[in-house]
Amino acid sequence: MRVRLVVTFVVVALISAVTATALAYRDARTAVLQRTQNAAVNDLRERVGVVAADVDLPPDERTLARFASKVSEGIGARIVVARYQDLSATSDTLAETEGRITAELRAAVRAGSGARFQRVEWRGEPYLVVGLPVTYADGDRRTSGLEVFAITALRAERDDTAALLDSVRAGIVPVVVLAAVLALLAAGTVLRPVRKLGRATRELATGDLGSRVAVRGHDELADLARTFNETADALQASDAELRAQEAKARRFVADVSHELRTPLAAMTMVATVLEEDADQLPPDAARAARTVGAETARLSRLVDDLMEISRFDAKAVRLNASATDLADTVRASLALRGWTDRVTAELREGVRAVVDRRRVDVIVANLVGNALRHGAPPVTVTLAVDDGGERGDGGDGGEWVVLEVADHGPGLAPEARERVFDRFYKADAARTRSTDTDSGDRADSGDSGGQGSGLGMAIALENARLHGGTIEVGQQPLGGAVFTLRLPLRTGEEDE
């Protein structure tokens, strides 16, 4: 904007200066030429009136020459040409006049009764040629046939107007420079509040809701600054209210989850006893006992997930990291849940990284449990090292550990892939394998049938991010979903 303002000021100043120069040059040139023309005509008319009284008509060539010389002496020694029919005489016998007195001017003088003039260019020099027919005296206005032409050089007038033009042209440069300086000052005055407002807007966009701009004056920029401050105040108040509500919600979830743990512990103990004795109960009572046990376990997992999510929200989660053999960790996670026979594991040996073993176990449990519940066999778990772009069996010097969990089920629809890591997100319940259909919710851990809480995949992603990694979801070419865990490969020495 600064450049545009300066260019606009300079262009306007330049156009104004050029226009003023052109008008001044035209008026000055017209005035100078008009004064010269009037003086030449008046001088010739007066001198001819004095000298023509002593000329006898018809004149001979000597008389014409004497007449031309006297007229020339009286008007400043200009070149004078006298003509009578076929006779012609010049005050300066060495001067060439044919090229300066045009046929048009001769015809106009011969046909008229007054003075005529014409500006001509001859050999690169400007001249004024004035023609005058000599009339009889004593009231007889008929022309006598005698014609007089006076040739006046306009070199001085040309030089005067050229000097004037040079002076005005030289004044254009200071005018343009002054316009540029004024434009810079005006741009600084106008753009300084705009820059401050832009800086405050960027600070507001980055999360600094306390950013404000000073309001000065009562112009449009001041109104804009005032509106910005009012908007920022409203946004800050809304943000504070939302943060307070969010904090209350997190505190409520944490408090409720904590309070539920005690009665859940008692319910779990009772449900365990009932399940152990279910074979001794009547069929209906045994079925009810097993249902109570399963739902109590599910409720317990939900409370644990809520507690974990609340700790992530409160930034109270810390890594208990140590150098760990990842292949052993994955095998232990599968064995702990009895999934060894249901999952095909292709684990690269000797891959060690500094991770929190418990949190890696949570990630594996959620990804594999999700594939078992909602995918179709075979479920494959692959551990490898990415050495800079392609997953494979590169050396231990790679930068990323890659863990893939793939199934051969129906996969995920594009809209489900976009939201699979959202909290409490559940895809179409008809996709759950426990209902023997080909779709389901892919966002919960464990291996129990039915719908989960929708927190499992969110917890897995938070644990991956806590390690500096991520989880990506994709689709296999032949069908089935594939979840890819990527963790930075850090050795114990690098961690230290």
XYZ file of C-alpha atoms in Angstrom:
496
model
C 0.000 0.000 0.000
C 2.907 2.346 0.754
C 4.238 1.863 -2.788
C 0.802 2.437 -4.293
C 0.338 5.669 -2.328
C 3.767 6.994 -3.325
C 3.243 6.075 -6.974
C -0.197 7.711 -6.963
C 1.126 10.924 -5.420
C 4.049 11.067 -7.853
C 1.878 10.360 -10.894
C -0.651 13.031 -9.889
C 2.130 15.550 -9.240
C 3.824 14.676 -12.523
C 0.604 15.005 -14.517
C -0.183 18.315 -12.814
C 3.321 19.666 -13.438
C 3.350 18.587 -17.079
C -0.101 20.037 -17.651
C 0.849 23.330 -16.010
C 4.080 23.445 -18.022
C 2.273 22.825 -21.299
C -0.332 25.502 -20.580
C 2.291 28.014 -19.460
C 4.441 27.340 -22.522
C 1.485 27.683 -24.848
C 0.292 30.948 -23.290
C 3.791 32.419 -23.108
C 4.601 31.481 -26.688
C 1.295 32.889 -27.898
C 1.844 36.141 -26.010
C 5.407 36.602 -27.298
C 4.469 35.866 -30.900
C 1.371 38.019 -30.701
C 3.389 40.968 -29.416
C 5.988 40.520 -32.145
C 3.322 40.209 -34.844
C 1.474 43.313 -33.701
C 4.685 45.337 -33.498
C 5.817 44.189 -36.946
C 2.470 44.987 -38.584
C 2.148 48.400 -36.932
C 5.741 49.372 -37.694
C 5.415 48.359 -41.348
C 2.081 50.129 -41.774
C 3.368 53.371 -40.257
C 6.645 53.346 -42.191
C 4.961 52.554 -45.506
C 2.516 55.416 -44.907
C 5.426 57.827 -44.508
C 7.635 56.614 -47.367
C 4.932 55.772 -49.942
C 3.898 59.442 -50.296
C 7.151 60.242 -52.132
C 6.938 57.323 -54.594
C 5.831 58.057 -58.136
C 3.674 55.454 -59.811
C 4.320 53.525 -61.829
C 7.788 53.095 -60.301
C 10.875 51.834 -62.045
C 13.302 49.292 -60.585
C 15.548 51.985 -59.038
C 12.554 53.650 -57.380
C 11.419 50.316 -55.947
C 14.873 49.603 -54.535
C 15.051 53.086 -52.929
C 11.544 52.590 -51.501
C 12.439 49.185 -50.014
C 15.621 50.559 -48.429
C 13.824 53.523 -46.794
C 11.110 51.273 -45.408
C 13.737 48.867 -44.051
C 15.650 51.680 -42.362
C 12.541 52.829 -40.559
C 11.509 49.472 -39.140
C 14.788 48.261 -37.672
C 16.671 47.177 -40.759
C 14.425 44.245 -41.467
C 14.541 42.743 -44.917
C 11.927 44.515 -47.048
C 10.733 43.387 -50.467
C 8.794 45.817 -52.695
C 6.855 44.483 -55.686
C 4.996 46.244 -58.454
C 3.510 43.982 -61.076
C 6.539 42.227 -62.592
C 9.116 44.424 -60.894
C 10.690 43.449 -57.541
C 13.323 45.066 -55.321
C 14.915 44.050 -52.010
C 16.454 46.213 -49.322
C 19.273 43.651 -49.010
C 20.334 42.588 -52.458
C 22.229 39.588 -51.063
C 19.240 38.158 -49.133
C 17.281 35.250 -50.563
C 13.579 35.965 -50.196
C 11.841 33.591 -52.557
C 11.751 30.758 -50.018
C 10.400 32.949 -47.238
C 7.589 34.782 -49.053
C 5.103 32.101 -50.004
C 2.699 32.182 -52.906
C -0.218 31.990 -50.506
C 0.884 35.169 -48.732
C 1.381 37.014 -52.034
C -2.073 36.007 -53.186
C -3.619 37.101 -49.888
C -1.881 40.522 -50.031
C -2.837 41.028 -53.657
C -6.463 40.156 -52.981
C -6.895 42.040 -49.701
C -6.849 45.592 -48.490
C -5.090 45.114 -45.164
C -1.934 43.669 -43.723
C -1.368 39.920 -43.810
C 1.256 37.893 -41.980
C 2.561 34.346 -41.971
C 5.085 32.412 -39.855
C 7.405 30.268 -41.942
C 10.316 27.908 -41.322
C 13.246 28.483 -43.626
C 16.504 26.574 -43.347
C 15.665 25.576 -39.792
C 14.980 29.106 -38.594
C 11.564 30.703 -37.837
C 10.539 33.933 -39.596
C 7.543 36.272 -39.546
C 6.594 37.661 -42.959
C 4.205 40.616 -43.053
C 2.638 41.724 -46.335
C 0.886 45.021 -46.966
C -0.705 46.469 -50.149
C -0.083 50.206 -50.684
C -3.310 52.152 -51.243
C -3.868 55.626 -52.654
C -4.170 58.527 -50.274
C -6.927 61.181 -49.977
C -9.654 58.679 -49.161
C -9.135 56.556 -52.209
C -8.920 53.052 -50.773
C -8.029 51.332 -54.055
C -4.756 49.473 -54.121
C -2.001 51.056 -56.120
C -0.490 47.753 -57.189
C 2.526 48.349 -54.977
C 3.078 45.587 -52.380
C 5.503 45.584 -49.490
C 6.751 42.528 -47.573
C 8.826 42.725 -44.351
C 10.742 39.653 -43.160
C 11.453 39.502 -39.401
C 13.557 36.775 -37.757
C 11.882 35.065 -34.778
C 15.047 33.515 -33.382
C 14.996 35.685 -30.234
C 11.356 34.866 -29.523
C 12.041 31.161 -30.056
C 14.973 31.292 -27.656
C 12.898 33.137 -25.055
C 10.078 30.580 -25.138
C 12.569 27.691 -25.119
C 14.295 29.171 -22.067
C 10.924 29.481 -20.363
C 10.143 25.854 -21.188
C 13.507 24.706 -19.819
C 12.926 26.623 -16.600
C 9.496 25.120 -16.076
C 10.753 21.649 -17.011
C 13.577 21.949 -14.497
C 11.019 22.739 -11.839
C 9.221 19.424 -12.425
C 11.941 17.395 -10.678
C 11.675 19.239 -7.330
C 7.893 19.018 -7.556
C 8.020 15.243 -8.082
C 10.555 14.795 -5.260
C 8.425 16.911 -2.950
C 5.357 14.856 -3.917
C 7.229 11.625 -3.141
C 8.307 12.954 0.274
C 4.768 14.082 1.074
C 3.467 10.702 -0.096
C 5.883 8.886 2.220
C 4.812 11.061 5.134
C 1.136 10.549 4.320
C 1.659 6.801 3.880
C 3.426 6.597 7.220
C 0.619 8.507 8.908
C -2.059 6.320 7.329
C -0.300 2.952 7.425
C 1.150 3.131 10.931
C -2.257 2.455 12.563
C -2.944 -0.197 9.918
C 0.350 -1.963 10.708
C -0.410 -1.857 14.416
C -3.857 -3.244 13.762
C -2.403 -6.005 11.558
C 0.146 -6.921 14.238
C -2.564 -7.047 16.885
C -4.717 -9.214 14.594
C -1.852 -11.677 14.073
C -1.247 -11.819 17.818
C -4.941 -12.458 18.348
C -4.871 -15.215 15.726
C -1.969 -16.927 17.523
C -3.927 -17.048 20.774
C -2.957 -13.795 22.500
C -6.462 -12.671 23.348
C -5.141 -9.726 25.362
C -3.818 -8.006 22.245
C -5.240 -4.500 21.790
C -4.506 -1.370 19.739
C -4.424 2.222 20.936
C -7.300 4.371 19.695
C -6.272 7.868 18.606
C -8.438 10.448 16.923
C -11.961 10.196 15.563
C -11.399 9.153 11.956
C -12.242 5.877 10.192
C -9.022 4.203 11.379
C -9.881 5.079 14.961
C -13.344 3.564 14.476
C -11.718 0.420 13.045
C -9.333 0.170 16.004
C -12.202 0.668 18.429
C -14.220 -2.059 16.710
C -11.221 -4.402 16.839
C -10.804 -3.827 20.576
C -14.492 -4.448 21.188
C -14.319 -7.667 19.162
C -11.215 -8.783 21.044
C -12.914 -8.039 24.376
C -15.939 -10.101 23.384
C -13.734 -12.929 22.120
C -11.653 -12.913 25.285
C -14.785 -12.994 27.443
C -16.218 -15.875 25.399
C -12.920 -17.746 25.561
C -12.701 -17.297 29.306
C -16.254 -18.529 29.701
C -15.620 -21.544 27.474
C -12.403 -22.371 29.304
C -14.211 -22.158 32.610
C -16.976 -24.410 31.354
C -14.446 -26.841 29.903
C -12.533 -26.924 33.167
C -15.761 -27.583 35.057
C -16.649 -30.355 32.620
C -13.227 -31.983 32.970
C -13.372 -31.654 36.721
C -16.864 -33.158 36.734
C -15.758 -36.113 34.600
C -12.708 -36.666 36.780
C -14.723 -36.395 40.003
C -17.469 -38.682 38.758
C -14.958 -41.219 37.477
C -13.106 -41.142 40.768
C -16.289 -41.509 42.800
C -17.427 -44.432 40.656
C -14.283 -46.437 41.261
C -15.151 -47.397 44.845
C -18.633 -48.778 44.162
C -17.337 -50.335 40.938
C -14.663 -52.179 42.872
C -17.361 -53.672 45.120
C -19.590 -54.459 42.127
C -16.688 -56.106 40.309
C -15.919 -58.297 43.325
C -19.547 -59.367 43.659
C -19.865 -59.940 39.885
C -16.720 -62.078 39.947
C -18.141 -64.238 42.743
C -21.435 -64.603 40.870
C -19.655 -65.577 37.626
C -17.590 -68.187 39.458
C -20.752 -69.768 40.872
C -22.849 -69.287 37.710
C -22.668 -72.982 36.820
C -24.437 -73.840 40.076
C -27.293 -71.396 39.484
C -30.475 -71.920 37.480
C -30.094 -71.052 33.743
C -31.822 -67.661 33.989
C -29.855 -66.669 37.076
C -26.595 -67.870 35.517
C -27.253 -65.813 32.397
C -28.033 -62.771 34.521
C -24.877 -63.277 36.573
C -22.702 -63.452 33.483
C -24.409 -60.366 32.011
C -23.833 -58.418 35.215
C -20.175 -59.451 35.204
C -19.653 -58.430 31.553
C -21.403 -55.087 31.935
C -19.573 -54.354 35.181
C -16.252 -55.026 33.436
C -17.326 -52.771 30.554
C -18.341 -50.017 32.989
C -15.021 -50.372 34.753
C -13.155 -49.958 31.463
C -15.247 -46.889 30.653
C -14.390 -45.306 33.990
C -10.718 -46.068 33.458
C -10.864 -44.479 29.985
C -12.587 -41.392 31.362
C -9.948 -41.064 34.048
C -7.209 -41.377 31.430
C -8.793 -38.781 29.147
C -9.219 -36.384 32.077
C -5.517 -36.734 32.880
C -4.617 -35.902 29.266
C -6.872 -32.850 29.375
C -5.347 -31.687 32.639
C -1.805 -32.078 31.190
C -1.073 -34.380 34.107
C 0.256 -37.257 31.995
C 3.977 -38.023 32.143
C 6.051 -40.613 30.335
C 7.811 -43.274 32.351
C 10.183 -44.011 29.494
C 13.019 -46.487 29.333
C 14.865 -48.471 26.675
C 12.440 -51.203 25.632
C 12.462 -54.114 23.183
C 9.362 -53.349 21.153
C 8.899 -56.855 19.760
C 8.786 -58.273 23.314
C 6.368 -55.528 24.329
C 3.957 -56.338 21.485
C 4.133 -60.106 22.145
C 3.511 -59.538 25.865
C 0.487 -57.338 25.091
C -1.025 -60.002 22.821
C -0.323 -62.812 25.285
C -1.791 -60.875 28.224
C -5.152 -60.672 26.454
C -5.086 -64.143 24.955
C -4.797 -62.919 21.380
C -1.647 -64.797 20.388
C -3.558 -67.496 18.469
C -5.871 -64.976 16.785
C -3.255 -62.543 15.494
C -0.439 -63.081 12.987
C 2.609 -61.197 14.295
C 5.484 -60.245 12.013
C 7.819 -58.519 14.430
C 11.303 -57.410 13.634
C 13.647 -58.469 16.409
C 16.132 -56.248 18.135
C 14.219 -52.986 17.692
C 14.795 -51.051 20.909
C 13.499 -47.577 21.651
C 12.967 -45.341 24.664
C 9.223 -45.579 25.301
C 6.723 -45.917 28.104
C 6.043 -49.657 28.000
C 2.633 -49.383 29.670
C 1.426 -46.758 27.209
C 2.688 -48.719 24.216
C 0.741 -51.682 25.616
C -2.393 -49.463 25.726
C -1.891 -48.458 22.088
C -1.404 -52.056 20.941
C -4.432 -53.227 22.955
C -6.677 -50.619 21.399
C -5.515 -51.147 17.817
C -5.540 -54.953 17.914
C -8.747 -55.173 19.966
C -10.445 -52.832 17.511
C -9.350 -54.993 14.556
C -10.505 -58.219 16.239
C -13.869 -56.790 17.176
C -14.767 -55.048 13.934
C -12.527 -56.494 11.234
C -12.252 -59.960 9.769
C -9.435 -62.468 10.097
C -6.619 -62.678 9.531
C -5.500 -59.764 11.714
C -1.826 -58.959 11.129
C 0.546 -56.996 13.368
C 3.781 -55.877 11.700
C 6.727 -54.193 13.408
C 9.433 -52.605 11.238
C 11.783 -49.643 10.981
C 11.323 -46.789 8.530
C 14.746 -45.593 7.417
C 13.602 -42.429 5.749
C 10.446 -42.856 3.733
C 9.794 -46.504 2.905
C 8.789 -48.999 5.478
C 10.937 -52.095 5.393
C 13.705 -54.019 7.037
C 16.238 -51.229 7.082
C 19.006 -50.980 9.628
C 18.603 -49.871 13.181
C 19.751 -46.426 12.140
C 16.233 -45.621 10.891
C 14.311 -42.670 12.230
C 10.872 -44.191 12.924
C 9.422 -47.340 14.393
C 6.373 -48.424 12.399
C 3.707 -50.733 13.840
C 0.892 -51.722 11.479
C -2.326 -53.444 12.520
C -4.332 -54.651 9.522
C -7.498 -56.690 9.148
C -9.447 -58.056 6.201
C -12.881 -56.723 7.063
C -14.999 -54.199 5.160
C -12.759 -51.303 6.156
C -13.870 -47.795 6.968
C -15.857 -45.327 4.921
C -14.022 -42.041 4.131
C -16.160 -40.040 6.575
C -15.482 -42.604 9.312
C -11.722 -42.455 8.667
C -11.809 -38.702 9.211
C -13.484 -39.044 12.620
C -12.254 -42.382 13.928
C -9.968 -40.694 16.476
C -12.637 -38.317 17.783
C -13.731 -38.853 21.344
C -16.954 -40.820 21.796
C -17.217 -41.259 18.050
C -18.965 -44.442 17.012
C -19.567 -45.496 13.470
C -22.819 -47.181 12.420
C -23.654 -49.731 15.077
C -24.766 -52.147 12.364
C -21.089 -52.597 11.409
C -20.240 -54.396 14.669
C -19.173 -57.976 14.067
C -21.077 -59.148 17.104
C -24.247 -58.530 15.104
C -22.894 -60.612 12.198
C -22.900 -57.749 9.742
C -20.041 -56.212 7.811
C -19.568 -52.856 9.572
C -18.904 -51.421 13.011
C -17.493 -48.973 15.502
C -13.703 -49.016 15.310
C -12.945 -46.830 18.292
C -12.740 -48.875 21.461
C -10.280 -51.182 23.136
C -10.762 -54.666 24.500
C -12.344 -57.638 22.840
C -15.831 -57.815 24.265
C -18.744 -57.752 21.917
C -21.105 -54.882 21.450
C -20.385 -51.190 21.284
C -17.473 -49.625 23.162
C -17.254 -46.186 24.717
C -15.659 -44.543 21.693
C -12.625 -43.465 23.721
C -10.138 -46.205 22.889
C -8.766 -44.767 19.642
C -8.634 -41.265 21.117
C -6.567 -42.576 24.043
C -4.285 -44.476 21.669
C -3.654 -41.328 19.610
C -2.951 -39.236 22.737
C -0.408 -41.825 23.901
C 1.253 -41.822 20.467
C 1.477 -38.023 20.481
C 2.916 -38.140 23.990
C 5.813 -40.122 22.505
C 6.180 -37.642 19.638
C 4.495 -39.994 17.183
C 1.160 -40.391 15.459
C -1.406 -42.941 14.292
C -2.704 -42.973 10.732
C -5.658 -44.885 9.328
C -5.914 -46.188 5.799
C -7.486 -48.773 3.563
C -5.852 -51.895 2.164
C -6.076 -52.460 -1.603
C -8.075 -55.687 -1.167
C -10.272 -54.369 1.632
C -9.814 -54.010 5.331
C -8.579 -51.203 7.511
C -4.958 -50.615 8.431
C -3.839 -48.513 11.397
C -0.201 -47.367 11.367
C 1.566 -46.315 14.565
C 4.716 -44.268 13.963
C 7.066 -43.537 16.859
C 10.440 -41.785 16.709
C 13.252 -44.282 17.137
C 15.212 -43.019 20.140
C 17.922 -45.100 21.758
C 18.931 -44.849 25.356
C 22.016 -42.787 24.487
C 19.947 -40.304 22.483
C 17.531 -39.944 25.374
C 20.343 -39.153 27.761
